Coordinates of C-alpha atoms in Angstrom, one line a residue:
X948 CA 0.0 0.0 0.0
X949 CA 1.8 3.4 -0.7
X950 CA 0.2 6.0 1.7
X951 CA -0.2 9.7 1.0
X952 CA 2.9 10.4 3.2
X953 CA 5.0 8.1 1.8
X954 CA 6.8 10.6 -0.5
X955 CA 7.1 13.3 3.3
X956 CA 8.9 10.1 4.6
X957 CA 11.6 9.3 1.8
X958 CA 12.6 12.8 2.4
X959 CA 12.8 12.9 5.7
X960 CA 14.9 10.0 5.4
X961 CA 17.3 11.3 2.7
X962 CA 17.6 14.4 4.9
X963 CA 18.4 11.9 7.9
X964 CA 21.5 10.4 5.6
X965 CA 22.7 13.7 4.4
X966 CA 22.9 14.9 8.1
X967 CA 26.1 15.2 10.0
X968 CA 27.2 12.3 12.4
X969 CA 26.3 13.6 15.8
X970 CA 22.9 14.5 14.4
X971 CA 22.6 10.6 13.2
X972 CA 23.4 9.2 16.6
X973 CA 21.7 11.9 19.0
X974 CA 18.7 10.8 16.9
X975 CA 19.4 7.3 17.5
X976 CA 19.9 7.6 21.1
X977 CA 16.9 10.3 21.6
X978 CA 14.2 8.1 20.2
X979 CA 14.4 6.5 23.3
X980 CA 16.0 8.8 25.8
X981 CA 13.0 10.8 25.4
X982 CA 11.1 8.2 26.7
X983 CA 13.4 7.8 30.0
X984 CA 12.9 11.8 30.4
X985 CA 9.5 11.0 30.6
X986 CA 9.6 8.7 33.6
X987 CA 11.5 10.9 35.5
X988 CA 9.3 14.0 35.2
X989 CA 6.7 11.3 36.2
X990 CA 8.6 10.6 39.6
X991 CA 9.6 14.0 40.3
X992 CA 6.0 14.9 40.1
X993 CA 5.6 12.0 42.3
X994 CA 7.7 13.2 45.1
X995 CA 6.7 17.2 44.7
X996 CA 2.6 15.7 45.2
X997 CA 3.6 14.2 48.1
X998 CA 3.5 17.5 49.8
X999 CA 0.3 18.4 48.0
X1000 CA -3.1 18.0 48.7
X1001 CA -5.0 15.1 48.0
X1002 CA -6.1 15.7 44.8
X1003 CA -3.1 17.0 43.4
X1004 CA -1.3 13.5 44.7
X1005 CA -4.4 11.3 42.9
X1006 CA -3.6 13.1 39.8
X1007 CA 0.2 12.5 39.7
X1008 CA -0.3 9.0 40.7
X1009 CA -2.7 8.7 37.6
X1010 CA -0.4 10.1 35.2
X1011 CA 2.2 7.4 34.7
X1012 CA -1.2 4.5 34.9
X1013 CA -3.0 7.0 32.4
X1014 CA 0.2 6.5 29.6
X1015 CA 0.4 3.2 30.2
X1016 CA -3.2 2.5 29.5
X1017 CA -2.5 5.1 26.7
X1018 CA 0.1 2.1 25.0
X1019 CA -2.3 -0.9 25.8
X1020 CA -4.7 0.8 23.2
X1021 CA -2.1 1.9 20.9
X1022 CA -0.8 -1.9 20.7
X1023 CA -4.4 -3.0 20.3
X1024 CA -4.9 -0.4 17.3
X1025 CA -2.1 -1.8 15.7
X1026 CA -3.3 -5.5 15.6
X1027 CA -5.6 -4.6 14.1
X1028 CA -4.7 -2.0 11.4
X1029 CA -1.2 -4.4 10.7
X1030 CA 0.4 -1.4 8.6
X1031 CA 3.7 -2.7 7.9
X1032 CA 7.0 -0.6 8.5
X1033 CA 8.0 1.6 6.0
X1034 CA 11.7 0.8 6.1
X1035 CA 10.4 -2.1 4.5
X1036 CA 7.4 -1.3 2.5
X1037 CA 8.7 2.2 0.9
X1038 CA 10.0 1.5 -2.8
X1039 CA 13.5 3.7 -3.0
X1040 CA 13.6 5.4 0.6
X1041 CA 17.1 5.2 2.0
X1042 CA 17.8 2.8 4.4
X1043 CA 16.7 3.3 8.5
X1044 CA 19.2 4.9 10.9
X1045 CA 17.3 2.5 13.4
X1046 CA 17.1 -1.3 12.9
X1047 CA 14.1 -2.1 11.2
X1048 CA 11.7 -3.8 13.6
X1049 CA 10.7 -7.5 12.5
X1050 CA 7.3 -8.6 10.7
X1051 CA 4.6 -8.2 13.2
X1052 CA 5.6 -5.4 14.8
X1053 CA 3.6 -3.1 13.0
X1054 CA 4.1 0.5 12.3
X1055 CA 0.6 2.0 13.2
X1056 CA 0.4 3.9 15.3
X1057 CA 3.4 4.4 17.0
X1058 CA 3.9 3.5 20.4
X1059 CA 6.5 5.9 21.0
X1060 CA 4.6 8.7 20.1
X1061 CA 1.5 7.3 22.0
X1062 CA 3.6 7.4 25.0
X1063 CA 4.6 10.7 24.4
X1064 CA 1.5 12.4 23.9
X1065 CA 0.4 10.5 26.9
X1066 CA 3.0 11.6 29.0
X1067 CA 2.9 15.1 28.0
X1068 CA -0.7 15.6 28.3
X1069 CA -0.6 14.0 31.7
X1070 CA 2.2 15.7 33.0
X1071 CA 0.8 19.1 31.9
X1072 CA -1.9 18.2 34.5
X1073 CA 0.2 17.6 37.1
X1074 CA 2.4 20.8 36.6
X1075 CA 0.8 23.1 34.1
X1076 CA 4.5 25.2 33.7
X1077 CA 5.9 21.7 32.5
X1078 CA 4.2 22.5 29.0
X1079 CA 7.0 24.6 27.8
X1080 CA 9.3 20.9 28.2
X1081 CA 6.9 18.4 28.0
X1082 CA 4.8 19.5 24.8
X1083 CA 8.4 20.5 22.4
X1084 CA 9.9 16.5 24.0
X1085 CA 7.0 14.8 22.7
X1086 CA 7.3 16.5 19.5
X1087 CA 10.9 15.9 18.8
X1088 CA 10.4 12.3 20.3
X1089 CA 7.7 11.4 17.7
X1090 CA 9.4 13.0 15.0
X1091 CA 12.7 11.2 16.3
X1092 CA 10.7 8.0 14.7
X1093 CA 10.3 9.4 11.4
X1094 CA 13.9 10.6 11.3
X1095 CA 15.3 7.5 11.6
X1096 CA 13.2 5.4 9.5
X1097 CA 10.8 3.2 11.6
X1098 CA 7.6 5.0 11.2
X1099 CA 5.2 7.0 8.4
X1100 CA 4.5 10.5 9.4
X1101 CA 1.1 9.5 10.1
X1102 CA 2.0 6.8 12.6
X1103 CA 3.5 9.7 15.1
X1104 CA 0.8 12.1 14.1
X1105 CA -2.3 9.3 15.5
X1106 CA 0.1 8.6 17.9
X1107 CA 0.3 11.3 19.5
X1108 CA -3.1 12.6 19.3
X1109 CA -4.3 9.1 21.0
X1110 CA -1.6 8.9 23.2
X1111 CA -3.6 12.2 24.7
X1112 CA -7.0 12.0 24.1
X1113 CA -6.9 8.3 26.4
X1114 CA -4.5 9.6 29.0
X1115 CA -6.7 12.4 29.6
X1116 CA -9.9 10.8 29.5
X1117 CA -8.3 8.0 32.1
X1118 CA -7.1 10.8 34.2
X1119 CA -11.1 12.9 34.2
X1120 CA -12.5 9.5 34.8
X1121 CA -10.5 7.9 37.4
X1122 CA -9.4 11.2 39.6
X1123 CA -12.7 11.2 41.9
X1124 CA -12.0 7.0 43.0
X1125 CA -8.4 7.7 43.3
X1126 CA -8.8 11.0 45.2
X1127 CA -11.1 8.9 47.5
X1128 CA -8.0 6.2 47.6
X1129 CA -5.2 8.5 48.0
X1130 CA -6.8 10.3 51.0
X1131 CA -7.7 6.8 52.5
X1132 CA -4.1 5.8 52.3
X1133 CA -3.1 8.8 53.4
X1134 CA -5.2 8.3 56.9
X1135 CA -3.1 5.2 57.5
X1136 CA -0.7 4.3 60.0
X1137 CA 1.2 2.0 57.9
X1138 CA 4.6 4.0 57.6
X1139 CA 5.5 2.7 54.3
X1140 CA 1.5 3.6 52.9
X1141 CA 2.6 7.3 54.0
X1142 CA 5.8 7.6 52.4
X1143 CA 4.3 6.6 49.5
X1144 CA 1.2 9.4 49.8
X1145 CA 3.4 11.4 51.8
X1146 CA 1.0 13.7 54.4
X1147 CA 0.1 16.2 52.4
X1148 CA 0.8 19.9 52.9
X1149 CA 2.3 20.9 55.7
X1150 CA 0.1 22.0 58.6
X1151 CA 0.0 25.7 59.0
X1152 CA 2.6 26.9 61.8
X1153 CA 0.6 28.1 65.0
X1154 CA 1.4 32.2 65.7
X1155 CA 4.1 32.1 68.5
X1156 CA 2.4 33.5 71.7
X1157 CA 4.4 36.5 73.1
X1158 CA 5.8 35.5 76.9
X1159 CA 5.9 38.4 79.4
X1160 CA 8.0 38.4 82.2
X1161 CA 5.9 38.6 85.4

């Protein structure tokens, strides 16, 4: 099947050739560095929501479950569309910078972008200043698969856009049970259950009461 975007993606991947070295293998690398930037903006907005209230904690703890229900879908999608992988299917487009993945690990859509979108979206929610990082990451990451020859520009694209649209819809339907959850763990005397939550904002300090000598 030739898609529509099939003559965006030989381009892309002739530029990919023509550019220098470093470009080559930071592309190589970021496709799935991004990903690992991802899980630690997910467990530093962990730890910050500790001290936050309630619902605030709920939504962080949802963020990371909401992306990787996000990839369940996105590997469900794909069994069922079975697009193959242009570095094989694309008459006359230069060779991947990445290894082409076998026969049956289709191209659409793509989970990395999924997970990006996902994670971005989320993450957004958790710390709306983490736009200006998170947003510009997800981009690059998705184009990152294009770049180095394992996806169609189309794959990212849908990735991306479900990779959102079910993170956020996880996250509005599932913050009122695990806000519920959160603050019941939170009322525990299990030490490690309240590490975990952490206790929440810190209790505002009493006035200190003036002592006059008699």
């Amino acid at each position: 099947m030739d898609f529509v975007d099939s003559g965006l993606y030989r381009d892309i991947t002739d530029h990919a050739h023509d550019a220098p070295a470093w470009l080559r293998h930071t592309a190589e690398i970021g496709t799935e560095a991004g990903l690992l930037v991802f899980v630690a903006l997910f467990a530093l907005g962990w730890w910050r929501a500790r001290r936050s209230d309630t619902r605030a904690f709920a939504i962080a703890a949802l963020a990371p479950l909401a992306t990787a229900v996000a990839y369940v879908c996105s590997e469900i999608l794909k069994s069922v569309v079975a697009e193959e992988r242009p570095c094989r299917a694309v008459a006359g487009a230069a060779p991947s910078l990445a290894e082409c993945p076998p026969y049956g690990d289709w191209s659409f859509p793509s989970n990395h972008a999924t997970i990006a979108g996902a994670s971005a979206a989320t993450l957004v929610l958790v710390r709306r200043t983490l736009v200006r990082l998170t947003v510009p990451l997800a981009l690059l990451a998705a184009f990152s698969r294009v770049f180095v020859g394992v996806h169609y520009p189309h794959d990212v694209a849908a990735g991306l856009l479900l990779g959102a649209a079910v993170a956020l819809t996880v996250v509005a339907l599932a913050t009122g049970p695990a806000t519920r959850l959160a603050a019941t763990v939170r009322g525990s005397t299990a030490p490690v259950a309240r590490w975990i939550t952490g206790l929440g904002p810190r209790a505002t300090a009493l006035p200190r009461t003036s002592h006059r000598r008699p």
